[in-house]
């Protein structure tokens, strides 16, 4: 039902209700006023008749005289008149016959004394009442009674009809209400049209906005609040248009940036639908379909599926792109680094793919080259070192040639160590070596590692200590790898500590589990700018000093690869001038294996 119809119907019902209520109220008040006036007149007439009855002379038959008196008064007043003596007997009634009056058993005459107005008059001098049905006339009556010297006179208006004034008032109210109804309906139609026309325009404008058409703007000429709404809708349309333009520009910029990336980008919404794919991702993953399409059409790689599922659960998978912690997978013969990042509000995930195929191929070429060159250098270096040692040990050799032979032997030994380190590093990186973890006593491993370094430490005034934690006396690691890690860390610490102390220690990792194996020195320290790179191969914080002291630049790199091969991690902390601490965390091993070796931490019973 439209607004004009509703407004017209509401106006009609409201005015009609008021008119009906007014007519009823006016008629009722008029009837009440007329009834009150009638009662007052009846009471006055009854009082007058009572005085006249008291003054009337008693001649001849008293009963007949009272009947004539009642008939005379009734004729004069046009009322029903009844005379009742103090004993309750009807002495005269304008509507009764003589025979009825003389019959004391007439029930309708005997009932007069019980009428409320008669009883009230006998008690209080006057009384009035509405008799629903007169026993004499069989009609409604309005009656009043007054007490006189000879008894009670009752005067009744028989067959009472509402006053013509009340009917006239009702008709006037109804006519006025009809006129008000016509005027109100006309005014309601005019107001409804003045409101519905701008509202219809606002409706059309709102529908256009919802459909994306921002050109339909409502007029601002509407009156009152409707005009304010029209102005607000117009401002909304203008702001929405500006924001849509900005959003379109941003989308275009985002699309251009995404397409220009060297990484593949795949956006998946919360329902598992791929909604955006750039050209790089389409090429790397060989996706022929244009989005949107289900994520099931992505390559069926387990690592990819797990990373996507984790990102949709709100987890960051693979860390930051390019940070070295991305998930690697093989797709369509290519090696890809994957990073999965969840979108805010669980609205989906973004997958970033970086092509590592060329990088891994170059790394393989480099490792093969290093391994081949190292193998080829090993034999001639052994020969050179052997001949130099032979010449240096010749007792007949002159001092100058002997010094030359010692130099050749020292540099050959240094090159031999470099080749050995390169071979170890190549073997670890290529996957040709796998750790065989077992329980390793830290004191025994430290004793083996500290032995070769004791002479150099004594010469430099460096004290060597081993202080494993009571709750971490052992590692679960490959014994050979653990000794090599300790040997490289201790040798490196002694080399960079002119005088002081080098301490080997352990501590239990309460967070991730496992044991931290650390070497702490009081040497020259490392500047903060160099700390992030000290585990790179051939990197030296002080190249001149390290080369002078015979370092190869591969020790810490080998330590990092050995520890990571166990699933652990390494870290370093240093303060220049105060010393350096390097720690390696080895994951926790089976407690039963440590207990069987008698190396169980407190709380683990030894094997029986």
XYZ file of C-alpha atoms in Angstrom, residues 44-486:
443
model
C -41.971 20.975 40.746
C -45.218 19.696 39.267
C -45.446 16.953 41.936
C -44.881 19.487 44.719
C -47.562 21.806 43.280
C -50.009 18.920 42.875
C -49.325 17.825 46.494
C -50.195 21.341 47.748
C -53.320 21.484 45.605
C -54.417 18.056 46.810
C -53.956 19.134 50.407
C -56.066 22.266 49.750
C -58.845 20.516 47.777
C -62.157 20.307 49.799
C -63.508 16.827 50.537
C -67.054 16.755 49.137
C -69.258 13.746 48.789
C -67.458 10.520 48.017
C -63.812 11.131 48.962
C -62.513 8.333 46.723
C -64.305 9.718 43.735
C -63.148 13.233 44.548
C -59.492 12.078 44.609
C -59.942 10.342 41.274
C -61.403 13.499 39.754
C -58.541 15.512 41.231
C -55.954 13.125 39.711
C -57.698 13.282 36.341
C -57.893 17.088 36.471
C -54.199 17.500 37.314
C -53.213 14.935 34.649
C -55.280 16.773 32.067
C -53.772 20.092 33.102
C -50.171 18.911 33.133
C -50.351 16.237 30.433
C -48.811 13.740 32.873
C -49.606 10.495 34.527
C -50.686 11.470 38.069
C -51.066 9.103 40.999
C -52.211 9.933 44.559
C -50.972 7.669 47.375
C -52.186 8.168 50.958
C -49.828 7.795 53.925
C -50.987 4.179 54.353
C -49.690 3.288 50.896
C -53.135 2.968 49.311
C -53.689 4.561 45.909
C -56.367 7.184 46.242
C -56.415 8.213 42.649
C -54.690 7.474 39.326
C -55.279 9.200 36.048
C -54.956 5.909 34.144
C -57.028 3.677 36.545
C -60.745 2.889 36.582
C -62.986 3.190 39.622
C -63.331 -0.542 39.844
C -59.533 -0.890 39.997
C -59.336 1.650 42.769
C -61.997 -0.050 44.783
C -60.268 -3.403 44.424
C -57.666 -3.483 47.163
C -56.148 -6.616 45.672
C -55.105 -5.012 42.380
C -51.397 -5.833 42.198
C -50.335 -2.964 39.982
C -51.945 -0.436 42.370
C -50.472 -2.034 45.478
C -47.003 -1.740 43.967
C -46.970 2.047 43.883
C -45.839 2.368 47.460
C -42.735 0.365 46.622
C -41.665 2.601 43.766
C -38.363 4.311 44.600
C -39.615 7.821 43.959
C -42.719 7.253 46.153
C -40.663 5.705 48.936
C -38.166 8.572 48.722
C -40.916 11.178 48.840
C -42.573 9.517 51.825
C -39.194 9.613 53.554
C -37.582 12.842 52.258
C -40.514 14.945 50.936
C -39.409 14.549 47.255
C -38.051 11.854 45.003
C -37.474 11.008 41.317
C -36.669 7.877 39.334
C -36.759 6.264 35.923
C -39.267 3.438 35.830
C -38.347 1.050 33.061
C -41.891 -0.257 32.607
C -44.962 1.267 34.092
C -47.492 -1.234 35.457
C -50.309 1.127 34.465
C -49.294 2.146 30.950
C -46.772 -0.536 30.023
C -44.286 2.158 28.858
C -41.089 3.748 30.158
C -41.602 6.613 32.567
C -39.643 9.434 34.135
C -41.364 10.059 37.490
C -41.081 12.404 40.445
C -43.031 12.388 43.714
C -43.703 14.957 46.441
C -45.204 14.522 49.871
C -48.129 16.671 50.996
C -50.534 16.829 53.917
C -52.757 14.139 52.485
C -50.092 11.839 51.083
C -47.648 11.489 48.163
C -48.374 12.771 44.680
C -46.493 11.003 41.869
C -46.170 12.766 38.490
C -44.720 10.767 35.541
C -43.810 11.620 31.972
C -45.004 8.551 30.099
C -43.234 7.318 26.948
C -40.171 9.628 27.307
C -38.542 10.472 23.949
C -35.117 12.072 23.559
C -35.092 15.780 23.048
C -35.166 17.074 19.459
C -32.265 19.299 20.442
C -30.031 16.256 20.986
C -30.941 14.899 17.563
C -30.273 18.289 16.000
C -26.917 18.504 17.708
C -25.968 15.029 16.493
C -26.917 15.932 12.941
C -24.859 19.125 13.172
C -21.838 17.310 14.471
C -22.132 14.673 11.740
C -22.436 17.295 9.012
C -19.460 19.209 10.400
C -17.504 15.967 10.618
C -18.333 15.133 7.004
C -17.078 18.541 5.920
C -13.921 18.095 8.034
C -13.442 14.632 6.529
C -13.590 15.980 2.990
C -11.237 18.830 3.812
C -8.855 16.533 5.719
C -8.760 13.969 2.926
C -8.053 16.700 0.411
C -5.265 18.145 2.560
C -3.865 14.643 3.141
C -3.753 13.995 -0.607
C -1.950 17.283 -1.224
C 0.596 16.619 1.557
C 1.090 13.007 0.419
C 1.760 14.121 -3.137
C 4.224 16.783 -1.975
C 6.072 14.103 0.032
C 5.832 11.130 -2.299
C 7.118 12.938 -5.377
C 10.575 13.721 -3.855
C 10.542 10.367 -2.057
C 10.024 8.590 -5.370
C 12.921 10.581 -6.775
C 15.046 9.595 -3.768
C 14.023 5.956 -4.260
C 15.088 6.016 -7.917
C 18.380 7.689 -7.002
C 19.049 5.108 -4.268
C 18.314 2.253 -6.666
C 20.691 3.761 -9.190
C 23.390 4.050 -6.503
C 22.839 0.415 -5.522
C 23.150 -0.586 -9.189
C 26.404 1.366 -9.533
C 25.007 4.289 -11.546
C 26.255 7.415 -9.803
C 24.961 9.849 -12.411
C 21.380 9.899 -11.065
C 21.359 12.553 -8.354
C 18.194 13.637 -6.451
C 16.975 17.264 -6.698
C 17.508 19.528 -3.699
C 14.144 21.389 -3.971
C 12.178 19.079 -1.663
C 10.724 20.755 1.455
C 11.747 20.141 5.064
C 13.337 16.915 6.171
C 12.867 15.320 2.742
C 15.078 18.015 1.256
C 17.705 17.330 3.914
C 17.591 13.619 3.069
C 17.940 14.465 -0.633
C 20.984 16.603 0.122
C 22.490 13.801 2.226
C 21.891 11.244 -0.570
C 23.494 13.611 -3.056
C 26.565 13.999 -0.830
C 26.730 10.221 -0.409
C 26.632 9.780 -4.179
C 29.405 12.340 -4.655
C 31.613 10.811 -1.952
C 30.928 7.300 -3.218
C 31.885 8.356 -6.715
C 35.131 9.905 -5.470
C 35.972 6.813 -3.426
C 35.168 4.483 -6.296
C 37.449 6.506 -8.561
C 40.214 6.340 -5.951
C 39.610 2.618 -5.485
C 39.736 2.027 -9.229
C 43.010 3.939 -9.438
C 44.408 1.984 -6.497
C 43.274 -1.301 -8.042
C 44.945 -0.354 -11.292
C 48.145 0.583 -9.468
C 48.038 -2.629 -7.430
C 47.463 -4.693 -10.557
C 50.387 -2.997 -12.312
C 52.673 -3.530 -9.307
C 51.620 -7.168 -8.991
C 52.205 -7.866 -12.641
C 55.619 -6.162 -12.550
C 56.873 -8.308 -9.663
C 59.479 -10.926 -10.340
C 57.706 -13.183 -7.860
C 54.524 -15.117 -8.505
C 51.547 -13.926 -6.460
C 48.373 -15.952 -5.899
C 45.506 -14.554 -3.789
C 42.991 -17.010 -2.302
C 39.820 -15.869 -0.532
C 38.318 -17.382 2.611
C 36.182 -19.811 0.582
C 39.198 -21.379 -1.074
C 38.765 -19.569 -4.408
C 41.759 -18.170 -6.292
C 40.808 -14.551 -6.998
C 44.051 -13.068 -8.376
C 47.072 -14.502 -10.197
C 49.838 -12.455 -11.774
C 51.626 -13.449 -14.958
C 54.706 -14.696 -13.111
C 52.658 -17.103 -10.983
C 50.698 -18.248 -14.033
C 53.984 -19.014 -15.799
C 55.672 -20.697 -12.814
C 52.657 -22.830 -11.869
C 51.368 -23.253 -15.440
C 47.855 -22.128 -14.644
C 45.825 -21.810 -17.855
C 42.540 -20.681 -16.296
C 41.787 -17.070 -15.469
C 40.537 -16.462 -11.910
C 38.336 -17.039 -10.123
C 38.749 -20.801 -9.809
C 39.008 -23.279 -6.950
C 42.322 -23.665 -5.127
C 42.201 -27.386 -5.951
C 43.413 -26.467 -9.436
C 46.765 -25.317 -8.013
C 49.642 -27.827 -8.364
C 49.122 -30.883 -6.168
C 52.227 -30.451 -4.068
C 51.999 -31.464 -0.410
C 54.095 -28.564 0.873
C 51.991 -26.110 -1.137
C 48.734 -27.552 0.210
C 49.957 -27.497 3.810
C 51.221 -23.914 3.485
C 47.885 -22.766 2.021
C 45.914 -24.540 4.743
C 48.101 -22.981 7.442
C 47.707 -19.491 5.971
C 43.913 -19.877 5.785
C 44.032 -20.770 9.497
C 45.817 -17.477 10.184
C 49.421 -18.765 10.299
C 52.426 -17.180 8.589
C 54.139 -19.960 6.651
C 57.679 -19.577 5.365
C 58.531 -16.259 7.053
C 59.375 -13.171 5.086
C 60.053 -13.629 1.360
C 63.743 -13.728 0.704
C 64.638 -14.208 4.369
C 65.917 -17.740 3.774
C 63.112 -19.427 5.712
C 60.667 -19.902 2.816
C 59.288 -23.338 2.031
C 60.990 -24.893 -0.990
C 59.055 -27.094 -3.384
C 59.459 -28.611 -6.804
C 56.725 -27.724 -9.286
C 56.819 -28.549 -12.972
C 60.556 -29.207 -12.782
C 61.342 -25.874 -11.133
C 62.487 -25.097 -7.601
C 60.257 -22.500 -5.949
C 60.454 -20.721 -2.590
C 56.962 -20.336 -1.114
C 55.752 -17.843 1.468
C 52.096 -17.942 2.595
C 50.668 -14.980 4.473
C 47.116 -14.796 5.911
C 44.882 -11.833 5.100
C 43.464 -9.803 8.018
C 40.135 -10.937 9.367
C 40.500 -14.532 8.065
C 39.512 -13.303 4.594
C 41.969 -15.549 2.773
C 45.686 -15.837 2.068
C 48.376 -14.611 -0.321
C 50.956 -17.046 -1.713
C 54.268 -15.677 -3.001
C 56.473 -17.870 -5.230
C 60.091 -17.071 -5.991
C 61.907 -19.001 -8.694
C 65.084 -20.510 -7.247
C 65.849 -22.801 -10.171
C 68.758 -20.757 -11.534
C 70.061 -20.011 -8.030
C 70.050 -23.694 -7.061
C 71.683 -24.632 -10.381
C 74.445 -22.077 -9.823
C 74.903 -23.312 -6.246
C 75.228 -26.849 -7.547
C 77.774 -25.709 -10.122
C 79.676 -23.834 -7.441
C 79.671 -26.788 -5.053
C 80.795 -29.127 -7.793
C 83.488 -26.694 -8.817
C 84.733 -26.248 -5.259
C 84.651 -29.986 -4.624
C 86.470 -30.790 -7.893
C 89.066 -28.064 -7.427
C 89.616 -29.124 -3.809
C 90.136 -32.716 -4.843
C 92.517 -31.653 -7.580
C 94.496 -29.424 -5.179
C 94.727 -31.993 -2.421
C 97.354 -34.211 -4.093
C 99.749 -31.454 -5.285
C 99.502 -29.720 -1.925
C 100.431 -32.953 -0.191
C 103.419 -33.301 -2.499
C 104.494 -29.682 -2.011
C 104.129 -29.943 1.761
C 106.088 -33.202 1.874
C 108.998 -31.880 -0.186
C 109.070 -28.646 1.800
C 109.185 -30.583 5.064
C 111.985 -32.780 3.696
C 114.017 -29.759 2.648
C 113.424 -28.010 5.969
C 114.619 -31.062 7.897
C 117.879 -31.358 5.890
C 120.683 -30.592 8.385
C 123.023 -29.427 5.655
C 120.690 -26.809 4.302
C 121.797 -23.206 4.590
C 119.734 -20.857 6.849
C 118.151 -18.886 4.019
C 116.911 -21.886 2.012
C 115.762 -23.510 5.281
C 113.680 -20.422 6.018
C 112.199 -20.579 2.526
C 111.357 -24.266 2.974
C 109.623 -23.549 6.324
C 107.530 -20.836 4.703
C 106.551 -23.182 1.892
C 105.614 -25.893 4.383
C 103.511 -23.503 6.565
C 101.584 -22.128 3.584
C 101.105 -25.616 2.158
C 99.675 -26.728 5.520
C 97.391 -23.703 5.568
C 96.193 -24.435 2.033
C 95.722 -28.065 3.062
C 93.445 -26.982 5.914
C 91.517 -24.731 3.538
C 91.029 -27.575 1.087
C 89.906 -29.907 3.880
C 87.389 -27.326 5.096
C 86.088 -26.809 1.553
C 85.658 -30.541 1.098
C 83.824 -30.839 4.421
C 81.558 -27.909 3.550
C 80.796 -29.272 0.072
C 79.976 -32.689 1.487
C 77.594 -31.188 4.062
C 75.877 -28.820 1.612
C 75.421 -31.447 -1.059
C 73.623 -33.781 1.330
C 76.355 -36.383 1.108
C 76.677 -36.364 4.886
C 73.876 -37.203 7.311
C 74.265 -36.921 11.102
C 73.979 -40.076 13.202
C 72.864 -38.645 16.580
C 73.880 -40.344 19.793
C 74.477 -39.352 23.410
C 77.669 -37.258 23.607
C 79.308 -36.396 26.930
C 80.173 -32.705 26.783
C 83.325 -33.053 28.919
C 84.728 -35.835 26.730
C 83.948 -33.958 23.515
C 85.467 -30.761 24.954
C 88.606 -32.610 26.016
C 89.097 -33.872 22.445
C 88.465 -30.418 21.006
C 90.618 -28.505 23.502
C 93.670 -30.789 23.106
C 94.974 -29.325 19.810
C 94.344 -25.780 21.027
C 96.129 -26.013 24.403
C 99.591 -25.136 23.068
C 98.304 -22.062 21.217
C 96.223 -21.064 24.267
C 99.216 -21.424 26.599
C 101.376 -19.376 24.261
C 98.781 -16.547 24.275
C 98.050 -16.736 27.994
C 94.498 -18.018 27.526
C 92.881 -20.283 30.136
C 90.517 -23.035 28.915
C 87.491 -24.055 31.032
C 84.675 -26.604 30.596
C 81.543 -25.983 32.749
C 78.549 -28.010 31.541
C 75.261 -27.301 33.342
C 74.181 -29.945 35.868
C 70.887 -30.430 34.015
C 72.602 -30.573 30.587
C 75.718 -32.773 30.873
C 75.251 -34.300 27.429
C 74.130 -33.600 23.863
C 72.143 -35.731 21.494
C 74.224 -35.209 18.340
C 76.564 -36.862 15.903
C 79.763 -37.386 17.969
C 82.141 -36.425 15.150
C 80.092 -33.369 14.242
C 79.873 -32.289 17.915
C 83.663 -32.510 18.273
C 84.189 -30.593 15.016
C 81.780 -27.876 16.135
C 83.602 -27.515 19.457
